[in-house]
PDB file of C-alpha atoms in Angstrom:
ATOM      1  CA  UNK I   1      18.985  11.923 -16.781  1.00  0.00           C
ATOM      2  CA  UNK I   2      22.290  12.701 -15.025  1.00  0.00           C
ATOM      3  CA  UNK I   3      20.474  15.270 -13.198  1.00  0.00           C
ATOM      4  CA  UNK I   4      17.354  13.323 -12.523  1.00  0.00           C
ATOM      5  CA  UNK I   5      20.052  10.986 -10.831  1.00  0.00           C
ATOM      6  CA  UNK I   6      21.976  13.770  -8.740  1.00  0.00           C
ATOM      7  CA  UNK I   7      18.426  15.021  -7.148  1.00  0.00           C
ATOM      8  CA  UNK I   8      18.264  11.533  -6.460  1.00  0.00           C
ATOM      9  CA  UNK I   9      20.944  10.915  -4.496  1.00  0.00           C
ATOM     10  CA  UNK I  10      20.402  13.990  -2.426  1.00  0.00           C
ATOM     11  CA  UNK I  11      17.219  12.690  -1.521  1.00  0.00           C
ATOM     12  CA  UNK I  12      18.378   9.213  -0.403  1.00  0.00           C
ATOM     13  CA  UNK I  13      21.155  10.578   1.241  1.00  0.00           C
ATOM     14  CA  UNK I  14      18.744  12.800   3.766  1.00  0.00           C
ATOM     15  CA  UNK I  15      15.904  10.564   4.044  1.00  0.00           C
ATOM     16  CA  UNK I  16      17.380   6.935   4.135  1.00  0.00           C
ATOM     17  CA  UNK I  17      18.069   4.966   7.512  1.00  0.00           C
ATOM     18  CA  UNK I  18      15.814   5.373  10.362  1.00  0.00           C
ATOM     19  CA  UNK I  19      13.891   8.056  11.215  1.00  0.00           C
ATOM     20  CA  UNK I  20      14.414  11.350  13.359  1.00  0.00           C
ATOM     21  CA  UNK I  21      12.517  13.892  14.741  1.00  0.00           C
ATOM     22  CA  UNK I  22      12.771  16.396  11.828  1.00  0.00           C
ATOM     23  CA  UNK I  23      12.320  13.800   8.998  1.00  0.00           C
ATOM     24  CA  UNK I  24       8.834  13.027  10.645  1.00  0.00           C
ATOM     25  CA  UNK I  25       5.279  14.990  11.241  1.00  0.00           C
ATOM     26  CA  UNK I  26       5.271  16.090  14.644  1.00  0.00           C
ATOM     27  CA  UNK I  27       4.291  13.491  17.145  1.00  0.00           C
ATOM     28  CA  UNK I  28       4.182  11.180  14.528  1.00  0.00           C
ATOM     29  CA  UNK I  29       6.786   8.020  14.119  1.00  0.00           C
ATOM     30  CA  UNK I  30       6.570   6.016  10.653  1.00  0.00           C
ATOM     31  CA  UNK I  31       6.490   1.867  10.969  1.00  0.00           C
ATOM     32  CA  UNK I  32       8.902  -0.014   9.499  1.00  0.00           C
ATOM     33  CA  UNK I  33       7.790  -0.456   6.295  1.00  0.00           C
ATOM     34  CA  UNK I  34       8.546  -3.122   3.617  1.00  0.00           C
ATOM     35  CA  UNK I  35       6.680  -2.721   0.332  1.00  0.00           C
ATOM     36  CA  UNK I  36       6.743  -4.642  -2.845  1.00  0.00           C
ATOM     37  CA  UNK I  37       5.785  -3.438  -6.995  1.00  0.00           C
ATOM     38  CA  UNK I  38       4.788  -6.200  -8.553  1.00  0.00           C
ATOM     39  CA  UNK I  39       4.787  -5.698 -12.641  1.00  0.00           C
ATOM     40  CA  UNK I  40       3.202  -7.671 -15.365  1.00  0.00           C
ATOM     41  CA  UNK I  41       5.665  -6.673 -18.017  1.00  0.00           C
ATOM     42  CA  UNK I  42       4.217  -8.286 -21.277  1.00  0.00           C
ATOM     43  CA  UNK I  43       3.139  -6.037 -24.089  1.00  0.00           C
ATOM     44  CA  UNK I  44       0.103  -4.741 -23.437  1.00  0.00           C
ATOM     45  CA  UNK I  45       0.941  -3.497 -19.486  1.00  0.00           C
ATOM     46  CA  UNK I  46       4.999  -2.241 -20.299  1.00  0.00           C
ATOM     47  CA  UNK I  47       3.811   0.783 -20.709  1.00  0.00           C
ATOM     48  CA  UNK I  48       3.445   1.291 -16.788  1.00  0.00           C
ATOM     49  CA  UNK I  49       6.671   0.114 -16.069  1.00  0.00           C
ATOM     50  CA  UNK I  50       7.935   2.438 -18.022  1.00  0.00           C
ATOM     51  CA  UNK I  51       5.248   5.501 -16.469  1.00  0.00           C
ATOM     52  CA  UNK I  52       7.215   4.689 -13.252  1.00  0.00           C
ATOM     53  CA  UNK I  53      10.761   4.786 -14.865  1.00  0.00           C
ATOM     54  CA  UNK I  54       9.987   8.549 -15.832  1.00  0.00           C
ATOM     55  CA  UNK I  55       9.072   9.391 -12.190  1.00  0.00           C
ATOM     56  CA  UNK I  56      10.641   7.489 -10.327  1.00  0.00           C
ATOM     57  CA  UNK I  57      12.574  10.537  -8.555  1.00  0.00           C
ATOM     58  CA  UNK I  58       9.513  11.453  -7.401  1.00  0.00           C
ATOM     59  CA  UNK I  59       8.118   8.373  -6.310  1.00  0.00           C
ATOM     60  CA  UNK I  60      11.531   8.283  -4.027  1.00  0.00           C
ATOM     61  CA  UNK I  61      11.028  11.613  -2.587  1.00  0.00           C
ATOM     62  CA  UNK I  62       7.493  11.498  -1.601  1.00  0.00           C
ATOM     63  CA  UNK I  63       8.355   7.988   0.038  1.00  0.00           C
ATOM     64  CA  UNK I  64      11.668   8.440   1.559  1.00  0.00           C
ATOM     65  CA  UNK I  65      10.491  11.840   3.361  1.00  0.00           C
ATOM     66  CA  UNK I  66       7.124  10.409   5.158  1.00  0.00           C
ATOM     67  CA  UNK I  67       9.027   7.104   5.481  1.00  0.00           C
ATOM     68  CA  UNK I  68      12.633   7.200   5.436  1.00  0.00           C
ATOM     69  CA  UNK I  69      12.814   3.552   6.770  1.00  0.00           C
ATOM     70  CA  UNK I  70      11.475   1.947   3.803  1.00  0.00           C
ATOM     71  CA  UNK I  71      12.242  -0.975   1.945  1.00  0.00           C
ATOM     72  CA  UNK I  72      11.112  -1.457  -1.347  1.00  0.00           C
ATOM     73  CA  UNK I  73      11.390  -4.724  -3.819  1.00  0.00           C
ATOM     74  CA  UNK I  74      10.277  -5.606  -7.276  1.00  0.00           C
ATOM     75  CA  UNK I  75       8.864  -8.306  -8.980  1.00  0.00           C
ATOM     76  CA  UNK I  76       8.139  -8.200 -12.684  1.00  0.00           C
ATOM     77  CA  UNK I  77       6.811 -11.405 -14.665  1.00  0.00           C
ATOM     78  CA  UNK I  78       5.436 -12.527 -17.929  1.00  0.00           C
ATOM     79  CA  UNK I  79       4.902 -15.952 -19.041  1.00  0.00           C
ATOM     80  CA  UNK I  80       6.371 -19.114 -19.074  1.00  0.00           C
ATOM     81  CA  UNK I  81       6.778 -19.321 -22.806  1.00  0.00           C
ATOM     82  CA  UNK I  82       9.396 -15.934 -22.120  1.00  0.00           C
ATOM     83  CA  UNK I  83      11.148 -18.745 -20.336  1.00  0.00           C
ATOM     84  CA  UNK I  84      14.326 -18.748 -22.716  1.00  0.00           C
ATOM     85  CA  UNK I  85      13.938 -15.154 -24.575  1.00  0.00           C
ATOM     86  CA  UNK I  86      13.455 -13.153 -21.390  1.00  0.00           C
ATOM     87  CA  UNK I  87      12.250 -14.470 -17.887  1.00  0.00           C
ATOM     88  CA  UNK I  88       9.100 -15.638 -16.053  1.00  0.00           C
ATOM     89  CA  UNK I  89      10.033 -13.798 -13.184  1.00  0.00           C
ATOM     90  CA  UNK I  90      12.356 -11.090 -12.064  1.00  0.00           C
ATOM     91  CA  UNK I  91      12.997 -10.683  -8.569  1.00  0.00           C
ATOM     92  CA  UNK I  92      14.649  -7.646  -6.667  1.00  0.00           C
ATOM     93  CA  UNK I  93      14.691  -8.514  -3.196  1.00  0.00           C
ATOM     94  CA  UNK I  94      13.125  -5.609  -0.267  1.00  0.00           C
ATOM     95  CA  UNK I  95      16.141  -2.991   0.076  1.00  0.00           C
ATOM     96  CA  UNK I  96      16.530   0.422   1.811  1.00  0.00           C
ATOM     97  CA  UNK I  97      19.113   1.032  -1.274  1.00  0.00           C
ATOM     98  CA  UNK I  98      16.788   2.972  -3.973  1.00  0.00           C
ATOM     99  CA  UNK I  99      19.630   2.726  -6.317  1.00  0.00           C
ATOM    100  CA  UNK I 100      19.305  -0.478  -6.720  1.00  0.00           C
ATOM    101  CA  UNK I 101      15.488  -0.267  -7.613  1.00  0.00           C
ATOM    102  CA  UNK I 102      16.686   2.775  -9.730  1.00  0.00           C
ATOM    103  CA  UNK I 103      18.534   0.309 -11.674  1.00  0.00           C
ATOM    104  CA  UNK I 104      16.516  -2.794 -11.200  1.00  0.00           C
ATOM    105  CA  UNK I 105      13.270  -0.628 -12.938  1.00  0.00           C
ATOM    106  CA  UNK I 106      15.634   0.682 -15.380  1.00  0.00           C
ATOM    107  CA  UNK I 107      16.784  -2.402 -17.304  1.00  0.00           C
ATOM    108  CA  UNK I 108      13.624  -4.912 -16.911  1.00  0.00           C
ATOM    109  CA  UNK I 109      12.966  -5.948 -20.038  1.00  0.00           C
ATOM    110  CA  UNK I 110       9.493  -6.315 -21.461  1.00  0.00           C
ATOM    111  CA  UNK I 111       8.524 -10.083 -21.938  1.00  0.00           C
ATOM    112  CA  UNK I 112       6.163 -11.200 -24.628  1.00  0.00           C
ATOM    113  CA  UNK I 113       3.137 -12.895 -22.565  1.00  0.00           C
ATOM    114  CA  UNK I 114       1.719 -15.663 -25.047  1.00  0.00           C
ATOM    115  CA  UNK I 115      -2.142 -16.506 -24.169  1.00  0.00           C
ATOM    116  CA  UNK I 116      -4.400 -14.764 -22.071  1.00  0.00           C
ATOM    117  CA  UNK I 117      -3.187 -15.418 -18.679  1.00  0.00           C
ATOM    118  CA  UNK I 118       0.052 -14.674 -17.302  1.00  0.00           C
ATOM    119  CA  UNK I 119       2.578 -15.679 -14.729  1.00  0.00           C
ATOM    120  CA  UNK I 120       0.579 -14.120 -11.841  1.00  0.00           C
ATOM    121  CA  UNK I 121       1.011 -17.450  -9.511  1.00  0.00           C
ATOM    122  CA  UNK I 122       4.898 -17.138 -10.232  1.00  0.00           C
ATOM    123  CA  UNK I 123       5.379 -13.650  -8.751  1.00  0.00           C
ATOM    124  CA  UNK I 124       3.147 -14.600  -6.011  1.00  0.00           C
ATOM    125  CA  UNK I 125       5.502 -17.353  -5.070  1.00  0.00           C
ATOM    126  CA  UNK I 126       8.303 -15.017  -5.628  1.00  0.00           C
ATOM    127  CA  UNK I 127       6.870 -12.968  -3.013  1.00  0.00           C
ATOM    128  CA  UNK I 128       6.215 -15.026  -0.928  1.00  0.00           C
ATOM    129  CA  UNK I 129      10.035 -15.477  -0.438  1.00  0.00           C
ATOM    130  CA  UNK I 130      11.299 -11.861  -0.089  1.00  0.00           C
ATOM    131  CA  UNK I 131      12.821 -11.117   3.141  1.00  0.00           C
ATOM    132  CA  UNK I 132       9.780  -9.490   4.963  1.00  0.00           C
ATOM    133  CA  UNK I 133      10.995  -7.831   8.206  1.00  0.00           C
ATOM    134  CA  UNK I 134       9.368  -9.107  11.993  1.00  0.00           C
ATOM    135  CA  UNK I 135       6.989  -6.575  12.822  1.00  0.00           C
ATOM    136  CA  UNK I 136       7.272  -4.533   9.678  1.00  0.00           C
ATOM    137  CA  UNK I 137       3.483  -3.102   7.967  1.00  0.00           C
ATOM    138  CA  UNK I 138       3.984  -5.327   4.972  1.00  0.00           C
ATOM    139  CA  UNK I 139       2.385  -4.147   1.546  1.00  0.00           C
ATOM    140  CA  UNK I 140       2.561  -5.534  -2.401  1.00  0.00           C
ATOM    141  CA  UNK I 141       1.220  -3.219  -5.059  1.00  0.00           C
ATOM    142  CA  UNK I 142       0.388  -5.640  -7.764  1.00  0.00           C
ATOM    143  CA  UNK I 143      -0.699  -3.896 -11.141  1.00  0.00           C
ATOM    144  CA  UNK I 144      -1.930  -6.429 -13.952  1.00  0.00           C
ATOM    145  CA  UNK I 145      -4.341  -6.268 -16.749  1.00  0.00           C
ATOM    146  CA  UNK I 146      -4.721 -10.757 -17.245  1.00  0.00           C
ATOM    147  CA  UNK I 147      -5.476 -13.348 -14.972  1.00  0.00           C
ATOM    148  CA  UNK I 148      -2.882 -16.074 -13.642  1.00  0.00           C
ATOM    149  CA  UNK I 149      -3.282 -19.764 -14.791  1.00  0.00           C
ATOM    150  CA  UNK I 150      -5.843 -22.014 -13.877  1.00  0.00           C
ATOM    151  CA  UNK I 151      -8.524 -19.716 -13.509  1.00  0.00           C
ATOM    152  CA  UNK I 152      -9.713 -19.718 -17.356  1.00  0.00           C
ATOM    153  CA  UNK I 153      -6.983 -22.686 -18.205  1.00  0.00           C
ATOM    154  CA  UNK I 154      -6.430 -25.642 -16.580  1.00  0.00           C
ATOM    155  CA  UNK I 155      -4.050 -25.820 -13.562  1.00  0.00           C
ATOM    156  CA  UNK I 156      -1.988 -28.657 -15.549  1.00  0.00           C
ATOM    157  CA  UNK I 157      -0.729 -24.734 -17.032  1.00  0.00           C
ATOM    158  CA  UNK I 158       0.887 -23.413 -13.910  1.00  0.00           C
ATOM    159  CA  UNK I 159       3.830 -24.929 -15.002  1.00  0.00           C
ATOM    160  CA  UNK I 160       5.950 -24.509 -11.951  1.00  0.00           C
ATOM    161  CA  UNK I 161       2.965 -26.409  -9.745  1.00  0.00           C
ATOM    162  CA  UNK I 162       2.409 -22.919  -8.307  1.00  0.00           C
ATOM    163  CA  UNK I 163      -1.457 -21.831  -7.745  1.00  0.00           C
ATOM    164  CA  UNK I 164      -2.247 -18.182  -7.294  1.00  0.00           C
ATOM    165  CA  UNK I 165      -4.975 -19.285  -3.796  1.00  0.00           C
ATOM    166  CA  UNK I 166      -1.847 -21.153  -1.965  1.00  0.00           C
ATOM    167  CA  UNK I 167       0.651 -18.144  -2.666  1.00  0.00           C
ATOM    168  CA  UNK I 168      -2.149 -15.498  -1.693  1.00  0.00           C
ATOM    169  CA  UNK I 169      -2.807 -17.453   1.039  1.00  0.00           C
ATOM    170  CA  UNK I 170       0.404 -17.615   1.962  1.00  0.00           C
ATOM    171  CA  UNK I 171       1.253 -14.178   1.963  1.00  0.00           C
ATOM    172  CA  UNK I 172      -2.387 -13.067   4.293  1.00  0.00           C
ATOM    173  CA  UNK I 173      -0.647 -15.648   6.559  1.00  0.00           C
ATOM    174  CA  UNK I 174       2.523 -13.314   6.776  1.00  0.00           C
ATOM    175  CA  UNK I 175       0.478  -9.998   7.339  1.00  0.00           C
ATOM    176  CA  UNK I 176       1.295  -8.824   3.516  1.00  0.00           C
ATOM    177  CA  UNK I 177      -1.778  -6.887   2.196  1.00  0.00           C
ATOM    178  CA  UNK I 178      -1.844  -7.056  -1.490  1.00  0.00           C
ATOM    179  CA  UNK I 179      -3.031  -4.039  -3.223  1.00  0.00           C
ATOM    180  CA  UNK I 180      -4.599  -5.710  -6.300  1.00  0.00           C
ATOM    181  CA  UNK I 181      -4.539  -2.644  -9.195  1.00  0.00           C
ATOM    182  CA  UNK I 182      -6.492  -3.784 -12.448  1.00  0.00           C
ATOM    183  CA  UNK I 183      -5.740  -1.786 -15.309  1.00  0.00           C
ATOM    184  CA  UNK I 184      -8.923  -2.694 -17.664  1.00  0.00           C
ATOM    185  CA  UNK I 185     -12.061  -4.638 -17.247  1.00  0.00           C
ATOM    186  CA  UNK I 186     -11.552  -8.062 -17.728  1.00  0.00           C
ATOM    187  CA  UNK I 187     -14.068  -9.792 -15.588  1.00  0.00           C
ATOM    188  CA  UNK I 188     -11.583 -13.046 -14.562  1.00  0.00           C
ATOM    189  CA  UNK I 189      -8.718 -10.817 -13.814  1.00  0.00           C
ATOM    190  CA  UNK I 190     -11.034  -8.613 -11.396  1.00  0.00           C
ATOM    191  CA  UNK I 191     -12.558 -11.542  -9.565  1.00  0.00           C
ATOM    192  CA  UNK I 192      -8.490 -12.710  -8.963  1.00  0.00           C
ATOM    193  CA  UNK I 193      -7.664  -9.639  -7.978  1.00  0.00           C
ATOM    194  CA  UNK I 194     -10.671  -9.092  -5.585  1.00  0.00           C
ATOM    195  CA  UNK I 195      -9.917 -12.250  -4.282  1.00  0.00           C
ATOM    196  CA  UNK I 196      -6.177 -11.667  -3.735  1.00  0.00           C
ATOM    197  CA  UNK I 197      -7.140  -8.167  -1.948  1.00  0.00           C
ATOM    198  CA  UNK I 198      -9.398  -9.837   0.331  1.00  0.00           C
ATOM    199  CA  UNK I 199      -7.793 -12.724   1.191  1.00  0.00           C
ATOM    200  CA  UNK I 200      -4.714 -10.480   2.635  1.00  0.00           C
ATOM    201  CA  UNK I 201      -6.798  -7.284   4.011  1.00  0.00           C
ATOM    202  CA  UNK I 202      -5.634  -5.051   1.131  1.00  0.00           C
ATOM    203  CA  UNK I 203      -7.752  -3.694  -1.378  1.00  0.00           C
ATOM    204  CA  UNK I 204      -8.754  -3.937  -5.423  1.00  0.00           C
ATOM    205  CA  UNK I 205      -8.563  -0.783  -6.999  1.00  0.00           C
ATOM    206  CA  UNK I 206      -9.035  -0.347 -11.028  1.00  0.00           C
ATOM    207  CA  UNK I 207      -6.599   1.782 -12.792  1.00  0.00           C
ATOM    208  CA  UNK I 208      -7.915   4.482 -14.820  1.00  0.00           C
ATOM    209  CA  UNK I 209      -5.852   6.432 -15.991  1.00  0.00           C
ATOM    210  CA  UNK I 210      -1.730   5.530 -16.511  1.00  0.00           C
ATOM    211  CA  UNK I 211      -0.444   8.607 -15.193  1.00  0.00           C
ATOM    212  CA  UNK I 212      -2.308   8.140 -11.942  1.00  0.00           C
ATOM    213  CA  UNK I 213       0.391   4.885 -11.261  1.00  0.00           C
ATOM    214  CA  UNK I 214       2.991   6.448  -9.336  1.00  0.00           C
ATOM    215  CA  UNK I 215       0.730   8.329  -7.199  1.00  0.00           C
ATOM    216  CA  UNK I 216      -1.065   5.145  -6.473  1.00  0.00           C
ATOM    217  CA  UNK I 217       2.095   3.420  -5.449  1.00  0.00           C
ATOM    218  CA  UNK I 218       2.931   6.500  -3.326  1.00  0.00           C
ATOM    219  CA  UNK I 219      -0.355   6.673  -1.418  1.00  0.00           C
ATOM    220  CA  UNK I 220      -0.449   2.581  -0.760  1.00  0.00           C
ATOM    221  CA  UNK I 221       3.148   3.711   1.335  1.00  0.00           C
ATOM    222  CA  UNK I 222       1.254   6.584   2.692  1.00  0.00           C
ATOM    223  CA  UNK I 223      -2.033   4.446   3.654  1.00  0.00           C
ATOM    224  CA  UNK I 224       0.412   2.011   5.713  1.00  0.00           C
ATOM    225  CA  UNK I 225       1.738   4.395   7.894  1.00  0.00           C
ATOM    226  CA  UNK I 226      -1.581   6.534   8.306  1.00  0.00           C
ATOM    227  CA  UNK I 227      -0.728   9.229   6.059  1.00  0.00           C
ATOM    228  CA  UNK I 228      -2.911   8.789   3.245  1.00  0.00           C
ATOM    229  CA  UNK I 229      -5.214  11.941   3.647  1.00  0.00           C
ATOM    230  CA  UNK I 230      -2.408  14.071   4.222  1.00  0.00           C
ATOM    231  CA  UNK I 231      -0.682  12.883   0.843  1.00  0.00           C
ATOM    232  CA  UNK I 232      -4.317  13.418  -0.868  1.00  0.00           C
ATOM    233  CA  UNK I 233      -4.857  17.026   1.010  1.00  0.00           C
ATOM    234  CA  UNK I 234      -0.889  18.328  -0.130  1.00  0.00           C
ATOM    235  CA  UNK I 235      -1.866  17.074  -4.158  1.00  0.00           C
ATOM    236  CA  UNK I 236      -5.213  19.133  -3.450  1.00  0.00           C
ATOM    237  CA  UNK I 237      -3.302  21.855  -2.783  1.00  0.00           C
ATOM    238  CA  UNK I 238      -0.812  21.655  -5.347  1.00  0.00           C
ATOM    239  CA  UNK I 239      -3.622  21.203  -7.930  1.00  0.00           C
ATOM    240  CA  UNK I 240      -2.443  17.725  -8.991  1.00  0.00           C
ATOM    241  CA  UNK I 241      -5.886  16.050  -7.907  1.00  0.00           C
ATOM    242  CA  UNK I 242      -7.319  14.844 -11.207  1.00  0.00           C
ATOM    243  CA  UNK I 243     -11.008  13.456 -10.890  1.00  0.00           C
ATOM    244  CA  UNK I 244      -9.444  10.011 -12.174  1.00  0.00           C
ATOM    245  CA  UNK I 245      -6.906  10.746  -9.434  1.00  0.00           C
ATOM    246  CA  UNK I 246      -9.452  11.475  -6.662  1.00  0.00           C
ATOM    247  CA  UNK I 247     -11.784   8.167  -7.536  1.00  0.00           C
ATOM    248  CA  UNK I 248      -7.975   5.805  -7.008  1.00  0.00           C
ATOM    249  CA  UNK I 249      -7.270   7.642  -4.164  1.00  0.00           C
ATOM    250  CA  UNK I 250     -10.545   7.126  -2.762  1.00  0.00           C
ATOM    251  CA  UNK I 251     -10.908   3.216  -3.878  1.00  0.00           C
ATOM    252  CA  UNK I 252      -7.563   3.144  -1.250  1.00  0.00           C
ATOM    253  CA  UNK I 253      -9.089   4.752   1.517  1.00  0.00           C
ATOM    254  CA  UNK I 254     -11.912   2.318   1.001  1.00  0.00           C
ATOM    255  CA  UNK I 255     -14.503   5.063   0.449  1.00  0.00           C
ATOM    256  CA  UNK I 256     -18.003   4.108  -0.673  1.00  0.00           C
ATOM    257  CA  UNK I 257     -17.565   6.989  -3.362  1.00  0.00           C
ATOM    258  CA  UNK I 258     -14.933   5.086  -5.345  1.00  0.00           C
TER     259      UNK I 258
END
């Protein structure tokens, strides 16, 4: 781990702040970027959380290289019955400091869920008050396998008054496309997360395969700032394109063979 955590730091300490020539494809200048991971972190979808824990090194270099002015935020949720064991919601804000999501990713804790839905509406609202840049490309990766309340419960269950349509309405009003990831086949959670995608220009992908995550939460920076294919191309060429791989990557680009 300790030298997981020195590569790390080498890393940040090249790519962060804004960019420069060499940090940069030729003739080619990165947007700001903000991005947030949003987590459901209740039993059945911890797992991930911790798939992006184990590569998170990674995840930072690929990012920090193409777009060394990136901020990144997390939101992880459960329920509201987690309330007093745990939390609903777990906010880190958008930083450029990766340590901080380092540590933030590091000591979530997993929240027990309850019923069927979850706290989607919560960590939409949570969201929806990050500290977005002015004129940034604006991006949430939201990876779920249950639908928030009041789509197969009664509103009256959004105990906080919040509704998953006003939040994801909310955030397509700020310019945040949501990248709604699915993992399973639950047919209220896709029509949510179809909504959500559409509603904010983003897209709905469905998660195959677990070890596909952090390449998926790579290529949603890479899409933003028009470097998608190349990211695609370089695992190609590095034989790291698994079919399952391939099929996400595609669903991003929007290609009618996803």
């Amino acid at each position: 781990m300790s030298s997981e955590l020195s590569i790390l730091k080498k890393t940040l300490a090249k790519y962060s702040g804004e960019p420069n020539p060499t940090q940069v494809t030729q003739g080619f200048s990165p947007r700001q970027l903000d991005v947030a991971y949003i987590f459901d972190t209740t039993g059945s979808m911890y797992p991930y959380l911790e798939q992006v824990r184990r590569e998170l090194t990674r995840l930072a270099s690929e990012v920090y290289k193409s777009v060394p002015n990136v901020r990144m935020g997390v939101i992880a949720y459960g329920d509201y019955c987690d309330a007093n064991s745990t939390y609903v919601t777990k906010v880190l804000d958008l930083t450029t400091d990766f340590e901080k999501v380092q540590t933030f990713v590091g000591q979530v804790e997993k929240t027990g869920g309850g019923d069927a839905p979850e706290a989607v509406e919560e960590a939409l609202f949570q969201a929806n008050r990050l500290n977005w840049r002015i004129g940034s490309s604006r991006a949430i990766v939201l990876v779920g396998d249950a639908p928030p309340h009041g789509v197969i419960d009664a509103a009256s269950n959004c105990l906080y008054g919040h509704d998953y349509k006003t939040e994801g309405n909310g955030l397509g009003q700020k310019g945040v496309k949501i990248y709604a990831t699915q993992c399973g086949r639950d047919s209220s959670t896709e029509q949510v997360f179809r909504w959500l995608a559409s509603q904010t220009g983003g897209v709905y992908l469905n998660l195959e395969n677990i070890a596909d995550l952090v390449d998926l939460l790579i290529g949603v920076c890479m899409k933003e700032v028009g470097l998608l294919e190349s990211y695609t191309q370089k695992l190609q060429a590095n034989n790291l394109l698994t079919g399952s791989k391939a099929r996400l990557l595609n669903q991003l680009k929007g290609s009618s063979d996803a």
